[in-house]
Amino acid sequence: MLNRRDFLKGVGATAAAGAALPALGCATGAGARAGAAAAETVGPDAVEVTLTINGRKQKLKLEPRVTLLDAIRDRIGLTGTKKVCDHGACGGCTVLRDGRPINSCMTLAIENEGAEITTIEGIGTPDAPSAVQAAFVAKDALQCGFCTPGMALSVHALLQRNPKASLDEIKKAVSGNLCRCGTYPRVFEAALAARKGGQS
Amino acid sequence: MKDEHELLVGFAGDKKTIKVAVEAGEPVPWDLNTKYEVIGTRQPRIDGLVKATGTARYTFDVALPGMLQGAVLRSPHAKARLEAIDLTAAERMPGVRAAWAATVGSYVLHHGDEVAAVAADSLDIARDALAAIVVKYAVEKHAVTVEDAMKAGAPDVLPNKSGNVGGGANERRKAEVEEALAGCDVTWEGTFRTQVQVHTPLESHGTVCRWEGAEKLTVWASTQSTFSVRRDMAKRFNLAPTDVRVITRHMGGAFGSKLWAHAHCMICAELARKAKRPVKLMSDRKAEHTAHGNRPDSRQQMRIGMAKDGEIQAVSAVSWGTAGTSARGAGCFNTGIYELGEIYREHHDVLTNCGPAAPFRAPGRPQGIFALEGTLDMAAHKLGMDPLAFRALNDPSKLRAAERKLGAERIGWSRRNCGKRPQSGVSRGIGYAATTWPDTGSKPAEVTVEVTADGRVLVINGAQDIGTGTRTIMTMVAAEELGIPLALVSARLGDTNDGVGPASGGSKTAPSLMPAVRTAAYAAKMELLGVASGVLEVLVGDLAVTDGRIHKVAEPAKGVAWKDICARIPGGKLTGVGKRRDNFDKYQGVICGCQFAEVEVDVETGLVKVVKVVAVQDCGIALNKLTAEHQVIGGVIQGVAYALHEERIMDRASGRMLNTDFVNYKIAGSLDMPEIEPILFDVAAGSNNIGNLGIGEPPTIPTAAAIANAVFDATGTRCFEIPMTPMRVLAALAREEG
């Protein structure tokens, strides 16, 4: 079974290394690094990476195999983003990259230089929650809370680009966020309420 | 010294008076006549904001100075003897600080069983180290399905136990019930099958362990029971329980799989001890699916006999099921609802080389009710009786009758299809099933209520809130008893340094803990009234608290603000302590409820869509309607997924679980949602000083049964096996046709 480390080792060893970087990720489009690094090999030892998380630039030194998720949680210490399946199936690790929800476990930290990454901590705080977060609490759209950051970000991103989203569009927007406690119906209600509230 | 009180208990349709003996220091119990300010309202969770903003810290989020990351090497084989485990290369790797291995000569007994573990500076290093461990397995033949384990000549699942099938027949009783069945006017028989269901909480199992010297241990645990983890760790490491501190402020789900300190907790503590540094050991998703618990499957042969007027006279239930490598745990329970006449029950646990079962939200009951309610529906059909009328005839409970009536109205029972076979396209149907749960809460629980000079109140207990809203109802009960606004009250949970509390399992948290909260609040209130008595020069017995005001009982409009009296507390803080007492004789010894499901079946694709579920559920007096309803909703959703698409798939040849991820093990998602209408049915249970019961488990028991009964109503076809995948529904439809 191919793991990330072997994949990168293999990539580094071939002349196709430079071209491989853009191919590394992201179904939603590679980060700025791809263009700049056309002939560059990285790793396996730690390299310097600058990530922009919630508007703040974070200078890190980490191995290329470290996922964006692990960088956010373990290096930067923002633990709102959760590790649940670590293979892109559940949405627990959802963050926003340039406003779009992605599974942060499925992208490497080094692929995200130049992108604006927003975590759940970036859209509101207990003292000043966003409309979506406040709606989640008011409508009781959570139980254990482990899926909640991912759910809230998916809803937040939807309402930012589509403030008049319908119930069907809301259901689809969170269809990549799994919840075992069974909060879906109230997540829908919270999204609808946040929508009515105007700004999200 | 006890005082006798009369309580009016029950509900509007069935009230009665019971006499209870109330111990000294206990408040007069609430009953059907009590009017509440806070209890029964809808309150958002007090920990909602920290969860919604990502600031709540779960075990997975704990970060300590010098903390190492642990990882476990798990068996790829279903059954093998561990001939050799060589840790040398792993231990030598830079960044690896400690290692553990299972005993050489012992067995791994299922795919995913623990073999070895390391703690390292990072998870990546730990995983690299696992890859460097050399294990010599002497692989043996396995059996991973009930059928394979029961075949003649099947390999023994366990190394030191010959044979895989437990349980036996009670031949005399069997013969008695056979005779009873033979004497019935009408009989029906059939075999029902249910699948292995895996808990799959989103936060995996895991702990962070930190030793202080050799004798004190702190464990952050993703657990349903802080005190059980404390007990188990103390026993395992030969410590006094008070030398183990377990902390669980928030946890990401369990559904029964995290009720004690599991093997990985011990391994984590062992690694931390060896490394002399804190270790975090969280399972990955594959381990979560293979090694951390499941609901056993079942095959249930049901026979029922009735008089021609519909009175049930005899039932026989013979069942098999696997709890994996556990010899017990696969029983199916269908008791406590209907009068079934002469009953014969025979159950066989079947060992298999699969991950051991763990209690899963109402253990044994979704399986048992699926078979029983399916049997009752088929019996009603054979008799030509309305399914609800048939239930009513055989169910003595007035409470369930009222709940059934309410649910029937809400779903529109008269819209049933009555089994008319559709020729093509989609057909709708409605089905019914009932639920019950026997636990009504118990000792021990000890709560402290602190009142401080600023007028604020803190309710404290060492148990946990697993996502059910325990913290919030603690504040509501205290506010109600104290007579003050809810905003003044907060709660602290999740640290075994605080008072003993219940496990969050068995639907027992609320009925075990909340009466102790009330007693503690009462004690604090009496002490504060003592302060007020001195200030106001009024006897304590003449004072009361209403709406944040302390006043003479006879003059509720006058009085002094709560905060003003609190400012006079000597020393600035007073505490009240409350302990859970024994249960009273009660109106209601069990939790009751029922569900009606409406489905749409496409007879050409076999796709079943659940359109709506009406779930009537009592929990004694519902304390927080907002969170109690959410337990009902959550239980129904798990029941829908159990009915339609969850299923552990074992590969018979390799002995491995095939669907160890969320892509292939399908829990419910947002696009699978029916309309769910939870209806809380208040009953003054009379069992404790509040009259409340639990609610976590009962709502997940009847859902699959109601859905299967609805499919029968929609198509005239009985699907005897869940999950009712399109393939199984089409097969059932084809069978009926032939």
mmCIF file of N, CA and C in Angstrom, chain A residues 4-5 63 65-66 73-74 77 79-87 89-90 120-121 124-126 129 133-134 136-149 152 171-172 174-175 177-186 188, chain B residues 42 44-45 48-49 51-58 60-61 123-125 127-128 197-203 251-253 255 285 360 466-467 626-627 629-631 633-634 637-638 646 661-663 665 667-671 673 676:
data_model
loop_
_atom_site.group_PDB
_atom_site.id
_atom_site.type_symbol
_atom_site.label_atom_id
_atom_site.label_comp_id
_atom_site.label_asym_id
_atom_site.label_seq_id
_atom_site.Cartn_x
_atom_site.Cartn_y
_atom_site.Cartn_z
ATOM 1 N N ARG A 4 2.549 7.993 2.104
ATOM 2 C CA ARG A 4 2.953 9.312 1.603
ATOM 3 C C ARG A 4 4.476 9.409 1.470
ATOM 4 N N ARG A 5 5.186 8.815 2.421
ATOM 5 C CA ARG A 5 6.637 8.952 2.432
ATOM 6 C C ARG A 5 7.252 8.281 1.207
ATOM 7 N N GLU A 63 8.708 18.156 7.566
ATOM 8 C CA GLU A 63 8.933 17.230 6.466
ATOM 9 C C GLU A 63 7.819 17.389 5.444
ATOM 10 N N ARG A 65 6.129 15.322 3.995
ATOM 11 C CA ARG A 65 5.023 14.379 4.120
ATOM 12 C C ARG A 65 3.973 14.803 5.148
ATOM 13 N N VAL A 66 4.220 15.866 5.894
ATOM 14 C CA VAL A 66 3.263 16.301 6.918
ATOM 15 C C VAL A 66 2.030 16.903 6.241
ATOM 16 N N ARG A 73 -2.813 21.150 13.514
ATOM 17 C CA ARG A 73 -3.114 20.647 14.858
ATOM 18 C C ARG A 73 -1.873 20.571 15.729
ATOM 19 N N ASP A 74 -0.803 19.954 15.202
ATOM 20 C CA ASP A 74 0.341 19.638 16.050
ATOM 21 C C ASP A 74 1.404 20.720 16.052
ATOM 22 N N GLY A 77 -0.892 24.210 16.732
ATOM 23 C CA GLY A 77 -1.623 24.051 17.986
ATOM 24 C C GLY A 77 -3.083 24.454 17.911
ATOM 25 N N THR A 79 -6.403 23.142 17.556
ATOM 26 C CA THR A 79 -6.964 21.785 17.573
ATOM 27 C C THR A 79 -8.449 21.741 17.271
ATOM 28 N N GLY A 80 -9.043 22.839 16.858
ATOM 29 C CA GLY A 80 -10.452 22.819 16.479
ATOM 30 C C GLY A 80 -10.710 21.901 15.297
ATOM 31 N N THR A 81 -9.744 21.859 14.359
ATOM 32 C CA THR A 81 -9.843 20.965 13.209
ATOM 33 C C THR A 81 -9.511 19.561 13.694
ATOM 34 N N LYS A 82 -10.383 18.602 13.406
ATOM 35 C CA LYS A 82 -10.244 17.279 14.009
ATOM 36 C C LYS A 82 -9.673 16.238 13.044
ATOM 37 N N LYS A 83 -8.964 15.286 13.603
ATOM 38 C CA LYS A 83 -8.505 14.125 12.837
ATOM 39 C C LYS A 83 -9.461 12.986 13.146
ATOM 40 N N VAL A 84 -10.176 12.531 12.122
ATOM 41 C CA VAL A 84 -11.183 11.500 12.358
ATOM 42 C C VAL A 84 -10.873 10.235 11.574
ATOM 43 N N CYS A 85 -10.749 10.356 10.233
ATOM 44 C CA CYS A 85 -10.473 9.168 9.432
ATOM 45 C C CYS A 85 -9.120 9.268 8.747
ATOM 46 N N ASP A 86 -8.641 10.515 8.583
ATOM 47 C CA ASP A 86 -7.333 10.772 7.986
ATOM 48 C C ASP A 86 -7.202 10.238 6.574
ATOM 49 N N HIS A 87 -8.300 10.005 5.891
ATOM 50 C CA HIS A 87 -8.197 9.639 4.483
ATOM 51 C C HIS A 87 -9.326 10.192 3.629
ATOM 52 N N ALA A 89 -12.587 10.765 3.952
ATOM 53 C CA ALA A 89 -13.919 10.183 3.802
ATOM 54 C C ALA A 89 -14.987 10.827 4.664
ATOM 55 N N CYS A 90 -14.596 11.705 5.616
ATOM 56 C CA CYS A 90 -15.596 12.089 6.606
ATOM 57 C C CYS A 90 -15.756 13.581 6.830
ATOM 58 N N ILE A 120 -11.750 26.605 11.931
ATOM 59 C CA ILE A 120 -12.949 26.957 12.694
ATOM 60 C C ILE A 120 -12.676 28.106 13.660
ATOM 61 N N GLU A 121 -11.432 28.174 14.165
ATOM 62 C CA GLU A 121 -11.088 29.253 15.079
ATOM 63 C C GLU A 121 -11.077 30.595 14.370
ATOM 64 N N GLY A 124 -14.805 32.618 14.203
ATOM 65 C CA GLY A 124 -15.467 33.161 15.382
ATOM 66 C C GLY A 124 -14.877 32.603 16.658
ATOM 67 N N THR A 125 -15.118 33.294 17.760
ATOM 68 C CA THR A 125 -14.614 32.877 19.071
ATOM 69 C C THR A 125 -15.794 32.770 20.029
ATOM 70 N N PRO A 126 -15.589 32.147 21.216
ATOM 71 C CA PRO A 126 -16.698 32.097 22.167
ATOM 72 C C PRO A 126 -17.243 33.485 22.513
ATOM 73 N N PRO A 129 -18.861 34.799 18.389
ATOM 74 C CA PRO A 129 -19.082 33.735 17.404
ATOM 75 C C PRO A 129 -19.666 34.278 16.110
ATOM 76 N N GLN A 133 -21.984 29.874 13.771
ATOM 77 C CA GLN A 133 -21.669 29.239 15.059
ATOM 78 C C GLN A 133 -22.754 29.530 16.101
ATOM 79 N N ALA A 134 -23.219 30.760 16.130
ATOM 80 C CA ALA A 134 -24.289 31.111 17.079
ATOM 81 C C ALA A 134 -25.555 30.325 16.757
ATOM 82 N N PHE A 136 -25.698 27.376 15.349
ATOM 83 C CA PHE A 136 -25.475 25.991 15.763
ATOM 84 C C PHE A 136 -25.838 25.818 17.234
ATOM 85 N N VAL A 137 -25.474 26.794 18.047
ATOM 86 C CA VAL A 137 -25.761 26.692 19.475
ATOM 87 C C VAL A 137 -27.245 26.894 19.733
ATOM 88 N N ALA A 138 -27.819 27.911 19.109
ATOM 89 C CA ALA A 138 -29.237 28.221 19.345
ATOM 90 C C ALA A 138 -30.141 27.078 18.905
ATOM 91 N N LYS A 139 -29.810 26.442 17.779
ATOM 92 C CA LYS A 139 -30.643 25.350 17.243
ATOM 93 C C LYS A 139 -30.197 23.989 17.766
ATOM 94 N N ASP A 140 -29.199 23.971 18.634
ATOM 95 C CA ASP A 140 -28.661 22.719 19.183
ATOM 96 C C ASP A 140 -28.245 21.776 18.056
ATOM 97 N N ALA A 141 -27.417 22.290 17.155
ATOM 98 C CA ALA A 141 -26.984 21.484 16.016
ATOM 99 C C ALA A 141 -25.732 20.680 16.342
ATOM 100 N N LEU A 142 -25.565 20.334 17.595
ATOM 101 C CA LEU A 142 -24.379 19.565 17.981
ATOM 102 C C LEU A 142 -24.707 18.659 19.159
ATOM 103 N N GLN A 143 -23.952 17.589 19.294
ATOM 104 C CA GLN A 143 -24.060 16.728 20.471
ATOM 105 C C GLN A 143 -22.662 16.555 21.045
ATOM 106 N N CYS A 144 -21.892 15.584 20.590
ATOM 107 C CA CYS A 144 -20.540 15.460 21.149
ATOM 108 C C CYS A 144 -19.647 16.578 20.649
ATOM 109 N N GLY A 145 -19.972 17.124 19.491
ATOM 110 C CA GLY A 145 -19.258 18.279 18.965
ATOM 111 C C GLY A 145 -18.066 17.975 18.085
ATOM 112 N N PHE A 146 -17.745 16.686 17.878
ATOM 113 C CA PHE A 146 -16.512 16.386 17.154
ATOM 114 C C PHE A 146 -16.622 16.691 15.672
ATOM 115 N N CYS A 147 -17.799 16.547 15.089
ATOM 116 C CA CYS A 147 -17.988 16.845 13.659
ATOM 117 C C CYS A 147 -18.289 18.322 13.465
ATOM 118 N N THR A 148 -18.572 19.030 14.555
ATOM 119 C CA THR A 148 -19.121 20.386 14.472
ATOM 120 C C THR A 148 -18.221 21.390 13.762
ATOM 121 N N PRO A 149 -16.922 21.419 14.040
ATOM 122 C CA PRO A 149 -16.097 22.385 13.304
ATOM 123 C C PRO A 149 -16.187 22.196 11.788
ATOM 124 N N ALA A 152 -19.714 23.266 10.572
ATOM 125 C CA ALA A 152 -19.909 24.718 10.634
ATOM 126 C C ALA A 152 -19.148 25.410 9.505
ATOM 127 N N LYS A 171 -28.092 20.562 2.378
ATOM 128 C CA LYS A 171 -27.868 19.126 2.571
ATOM 129 C C LYS A 171 -26.656 18.664 1.760
ATOM 130 N N LYS A 172 -26.559 19.156 0.525
ATOM 131 C CA LYS A 172 -25.439 18.751 -0.322
ATOM 132 C C LYS A 172 -24.131 19.327 0.217
ATOM 133 N N VAL A 174 -23.165 19.781 3.193
ATOM 134 C CA VAL A 174 -22.636 19.023 4.327
ATOM 135 C C VAL A 174 -22.632 17.525 4.064
ATOM 136 N N SER A 175 -22.838 17.130 2.805
ATOM 137 C CA SER A 175 -22.892 15.692 2.523
ATOM 138 C C SER A 175 -21.511 15.047 2.650
ATOM 139 N N ASN A 177 -19.633 15.771 5.294
ATOM 140 C CA ASN A 177 -19.351 15.844 6.729
ATOM 141 C C ASN A 177 -20.172 14.772 7.436
ATOM 142 N N LEU A 178 -19.496 13.759 7.946
ATOM 143 C CA LEU A 178 -20.202 12.687 8.639
ATOM 144 C C LEU A 178 -20.393 13.026 10.117
ATOM 145 N N CYS A 179 -21.510 12.588 10.651
ATOM 146 C CA CYS A 179 -21.836 12.778 12.057
ATOM 147 C C CYS A 179 -22.387 11.464 12.587
ATOM 148 N N ARG A 180 -21.856 10.948 13.664
ATOM 149 C CA ARG A 180 -22.322 9.665 14.197
ATOM 150 C C ARG A 180 -23.413 9.866 15.242
ATOM 151 N N CYS A 181 -23.426 11.051 15.877
ATOM 152 C CA CYS A 181 -24.436 11.309 16.901
ATOM 153 C C CYS A 181 -25.805 11.569 16.285
ATOM 154 N N GLY A 182 -25.826 12.052 15.045
ATOM 155 C CA GLY A 182 -27.104 12.279 14.380
ATOM 156 C C GLY A 182 -27.593 13.715 14.474
ATOM 157 N N THR A 183 -26.725 14.674 14.157
ATOM 158 C CA THR A 183 -27.132 16.079 14.280
ATOM 159 C C THR A 183 -27.620 16.668 12.965
ATOM 160 N N TYR A 184 -27.625 15.888 11.882
ATOM 161 C CA TYR A 184 -27.932 16.462 10.570
ATOM 162 C C TYR A 184 -29.197 17.331 10.538
ATOM 163 N N PRO A 185 -30.333 16.834 11.007
ATOM 164 C CA PRO A 185 -31.538 17.671 10.883
ATOM 165 C C PRO A 185 -31.365 19.049 11.531
ATOM 166 N N ARG A 186 -30.673 19.109 12.644
ATOM 167 C CA ARG A 186 -30.510 20.417 13.282
ATOM 168 C C ARG A 186 -29.413 21.240 12.647
ATOM 169 N N PHE A 188 -29.180 21.378 9.458
ATOM 170 C CA PHE A 188 -29.970 22.030 8.405
ATOM 171 C C PHE A 188 -30.698 23.248 8.983
ATOM 172 N N ARG B 42 -36.571 24.608 26.896
ATOM 173 C CA ARG B 42 -35.615 24.246 25.861
ATOM 174 C C ARG B 42 -34.383 25.147 26.031
ATOM 175 N N PRO B 44 -30.304 25.897 25.219
ATOM 176 C CA PRO B 44 -29.088 25.552 24.460
ATOM 177 C C PRO B 44 -28.009 25.068 25.420
ATOM 178 N N ARG B 45 -27.136 24.228 24.904
ATOM 179 C CA ARG B 45 -26.082 23.667 25.740
ATOM 180 C C ARG B 45 -25.109 24.729 26.212
ATOM 181 N N GLY B 48 -22.030 24.561 24.232
ATOM 182 C CA GLY B 48 -22.224 24.642 22.783
ATOM 183 C C GLY B 48 -21.224 25.557 22.108
ATOM 184 N N LEU B 49 -20.956 26.696 22.729
ATOM 185 C CA LEU B 49 -20.066 27.669 22.093
ATOM 186 C C LEU B 49 -18.643 27.161 21.979
ATOM 187 N N LYS B 51 -17.705 24.160 21.701
ATOM 188 C CA LYS B 51 -17.669 23.135 20.657
ATOM 189 C C LYS B 51 -17.762 23.781 19.271
ATOM 190 N N ALA B 52 -18.661 24.752 19.129
ATOM 191 C CA ALA B 52 -18.876 25.342 17.807
ATOM 192 C C ALA B 52 -17.720 26.242 17.369
ATOM 193 N N THR B 53 -16.893 26.673 18.310
ATOM 194 C CA THR B 53 -15.767 27.528 17.944
ATOM 195 C C THR B 53 -14.451 26.772 17.951
ATOM 196 N N GLY B 54 -14.502 25.467 18.181
ATOM 197 C CA GLY B 54 -13.287 24.659 18.128
ATOM 198 C C GLY B 54 -12.360 24.850 19.311
ATOM 199 N N THR B 55 -12.853 25.452 20.391
ATOM 200 C CA THR B 55 -11.984 25.663 21.549
ATOM 201 C C THR B 55 -12.154 24.581 22.606
ATOM 202 N N ALA B 56 -13.153 23.710 22.462
ATOM 203 C CA ALA B 56 -13.311 22.591 23.393
ATOM 204 C C ALA B 56 -12.153 21.616 23.192
ATOM 205 N N ARG B 57 -11.539 21.202 24.283
ATOM 206 C CA ARG B 57 -10.393 20.288 24.176
ATOM 207 C C ARG B 57 -10.827 18.854 24.454
ATOM 208 N N TYR B 58 -10.646 18.013 23.447
ATOM 209 C CA TYR B 58 -10.914 16.588 23.595
ATOM 210 C C TYR B 58 -9.604 15.881 23.912
ATOM 211 N N PHE B 60 -8.042 13.871 22.128
ATOM 212 C CA PHE B 60 -7.233 13.933 20.912
ATOM 213 C C PHE B 60 -6.477 15.257 20.819
ATOM 214 N N ASP B 61 -6.954 16.295 21.516
ATOM 215 C CA ASP B 61 -6.369 17.628 21.396
ATOM 216 C C ASP B 61 -5.369 17.958 22.490
ATOM 217 N N LEU B 123 4.270 11.205 15.320
ATOM 218 C CA LEU B 123 3.472 10.076 14.859
ATOM 219 C C LEU B 123 4.112 9.440 13.625
ATOM 220 N N ASP B 124 4.707 10.262 12.771
ATOM 221 C CA ASP B 124 5.364 9.720 11.581
ATOM 222 C C ASP B 124 6.527 8.801 11.976
ATOM 223 N N ILE B 125 7.316 9.238 12.957
ATOM 224 C CA ILE B 125 8.418 8.384 13.425
ATOM 225 C C ILE B 125 7.856 7.110 14.049
ATOM 226 N N ARG B 127 5.128 5.567 13.332
ATOM 227 C CA ARG B 127 4.655 4.656 12.278
ATOM 228 C C ARG B 127 5.823 4.017 11.537
ATOM 229 N N ASP B 128 6.882 4.820 11.295
ATOM 230 C CA ASP B 128 8.081 4.239 10.680
ATOM 231 C C ASP B 128 8.637 3.129 11.571
ATOM 232 N N GLN B 197 -22.930 -4.495 13.612
ATOM 233 C CA GLN B 197 -22.888 -3.039 13.442
ATOM 234 C C GLN B 197 -21.712 -2.514 14.262
ATOM 235 N N VAL B 198 -20.933 -1.608 13.697
ATOM 236 C CA VAL B 198 -19.734 -1.105 14.367
ATOM 237 C C VAL B 198 -19.996 0.312 14.882
ATOM 238 N N HIS B 199 -19.493 0.599 16.091
ATOM 239 C CA HIS B 199 -19.824 1.874 16.731
ATOM 240 C C HIS B 199 -19.363 3.091 15.911
ATOM 241 N N THR B 200 -18.122 3.070 15.481
ATOM 242 C CA THR B 200 -17.493 4.158 14.714
ATOM 243 C C THR B 200 -17.716 5.553 15.259
ATOM 244 N N PRO B 201 -17.405 5.821 16.535
ATOM 245 C CA PRO B 201 -17.468 7.219 16.990
ATOM 246 C C PRO B 201 -16.435 8.025 16.219
ATOM 247 N N LEU B 202 -16.652 9.319 16.076
ATOM 248 C CA LEU B 202 -15.720 10.130 15.307
ATOM 249 C C LEU B 202 -14.392 10.335 16.040
ATOM 250 N N GLU B 203 -14.439 10.569 17.350
ATOM 251 C CA GLU B 203 -13.170 10.597 18.066
ATOM 252 C C GLU B 203 -12.807 9.147 18.354
ATOM 253 N N MET B 251 -15.693 14.615 24.965
ATOM 254 C CA MET B 251 -15.275 13.425 24.236
ATOM 255 C C MET B 251 -16.143 13.274 22.992
ATOM 256 N N GLY B 252 -15.554 12.673 21.962
ATOM 257 C CA GLY B 252 -16.185 12.661 20.649
ATOM 258 C C GLY B 252 -16.957 11.406 20.321
ATOM 259 N N GLY B 253 -17.835 10.989 21.255
ATOM 260 C CA GLY B 253 -18.726 9.873 20.928
ATOM 261 C C GLY B 253 -18.185 8.517 21.342
ATOM 262 N N PHE B 255 -21.047 5.560 22.160
ATOM 263 C CA PHE B 255 -22.220 4.706 21.939
ATOM 264 C C PHE B 255 -22.082 3.344 22.608
ATOM 265 N N ARG B 285 -8.357 5.041 12.234
ATOM 266 C CA ARG B 285 -9.697 4.645 11.818
ATOM 267 C C ARG B 285 -9.815 3.138 11.612
ATOM 268 N N PHE B 360 -23.432 -1.758 22.704
ATOM 269 C CA PHE B 360 -23.738 -0.768 21.672
ATOM 270 C C PHE B 360 -25.167 -0.335 21.871
ATOM 271 N N ILE B 466 -20.977 13.065 27.551
ATOM 272 C CA ILE B 466 -20.516 12.449 26.306
ATOM 273 C C ILE B 466 -21.177 13.054 25.073
ATOM 274 N N GLY B 467 -21.884 14.160 25.277
ATOM 275 C CA GLY B 467 -22.536 14.807 24.147
ATOM 276 C C GLY B 467 -24.042 14.796 24.304
ATOM 277 N N LEU B 626 -34.921 20.398 24.637
ATOM 278 C CA LEU B 626 -34.088 20.584 23.445
ATOM 279 C C LEU B 626 -33.095 19.438 23.293
ATOM 280 N N THR B 627 -32.410 19.088 24.381
ATOM 281 C CA THR B 627 -31.396 18.046 24.263
ATOM 282 C C THR B 627 -32.004 16.644 24.336
ATOM 283 N N GLU B 629 -34.866 15.755 23.036
ATOM 284 C CA GLU B 629 -35.329 15.475 21.665
ATOM 285 C C GLU B 629 -34.164 15.081 20.772
ATOM 286 N N HIS B 630 -33.019 15.704 21.012
ATOM 287 C CA HIS B 630 -31.876 15.404 20.164
ATOM 288 C C HIS B 630 -31.377 13.980 20.371
ATOM 289 N N GLN B 631 -31.518 13.456 21.589
ATOM 290 C CA GLN B 631 -31.190 12.050 21.818
ATOM 291 C C GLN B 631 -32.119 11.146 21.005
ATOM 292 N N ILE B 633 -33.670 12.000 18.184
ATOM 293 C CA ILE B 633 -33.288 12.151 16.775
ATOM 294 C C ILE B 633 -32.049 11.317 16.464
ATOM 295 N N GLY B 634 -31.048 11.417 17.336
ATOM 296 C CA GLY B 634 -29.801 10.674 17.115
ATOM 297 C C GLY B 634 -30.023 9.167 17.124
ATOM 298 N N ILE B 637 -31.675 8.109 13.854
ATOM 299 C CA ILE B 637 -30.755 8.120 12.710
ATOM 300 C C ILE B 637 -29.869 6.883 12.727
ATOM 301 N N GLN B 638 -29.376 6.498 13.912
ATOM 302 C CA GLN B 638 -28.575 5.269 13.970
ATOM 303 C C GLN B 638 -29.422 4.060 13.590
ATOM 304 N N GLU B 646 -25.686 -0.098 7.196
ATOM 305 C CA GLU B 646 -24.463 -0.457 7.928
ATOM 306 C C GLU B 646 -24.300 -1.969 7.958
ATOM 307 N N ASP B 661 -13.214 1.533 6.792
ATOM 308 C CA ASP B 661 -13.174 2.982 6.607
ATOM 309 C C ASP B 661 -14.589 3.486 6.365
ATOM 310 N N PHE B 662 -14.776 4.785 6.351
ATOM 311 C CA PHE B 662 -16.104 5.359 6.201
ATOM 312 C C PHE B 662 -16.626 5.310 4.772
ATOM 313 N N VAL B 663 -15.727 5.026 3.827
ATOM 314 C CA VAL B 663 -16.207 4.923 2.449
ATOM 315 C C VAL B 663 -17.022 3.647 2.301
ATOM 316 N N TYR B 665 -17.849 1.393 5.023
ATOM 317 C CA TYR B 665 -18.774 1.111 6.128
ATOM 318 C C TYR B 665 -19.672 2.333 6.212
ATOM 319 N N ILE B 667 -22.188 4.723 7.473
ATOM 320 C CA ILE B 667 -23.103 5.318 8.453
ATOM 321 C C ILE B 667 -23.974 6.337 7.712
ATOM 322 N N ALA B 668 -25.013 6.819 8.368
ATOM 323 C CA ALA B 668 -25.926 7.751 7.707
ATOM 324 C C ALA B 668 -25.233 9.074 7.411
ATOM 325 N N GLY B 669 -25.578 9.659 6.280
ATOM 326 C CA GLY B 669 -25.085 10.979 5.904
ATOM 327 C C GLY B 669 -26.252 11.932 5.725
ATOM 328 N N SER B 670 -25.938 13.197 5.400
ATOM 329 C CA SER B 670 -26.980 14.217 5.349
ATOM 330 C C SER B 670 -28.049 13.904 4.310
ATOM 331 N N LEU B 671 -27.667 13.226 3.235
ATOM 332 C CA LEU B 671 -28.634 12.958 2.172
ATOM 333 C C LEU B 671 -29.537 11.764 2.487
ATOM 334 N N MET B 673 -31.340 11.592 5.296
ATOM 335 C CA MET B 673 -32.245 11.957 6.384
ATOM 336 C C MET B 673 -33.726 11.870 6.033
ATOM 337 N N ILE B 676 -37.822 13.664 10.781
ATOM 338 C CA ILE B 676 -37.923 12.996 12.080
ATOM 339 C C ILE B 676 -38.710 13.884 13.033
#
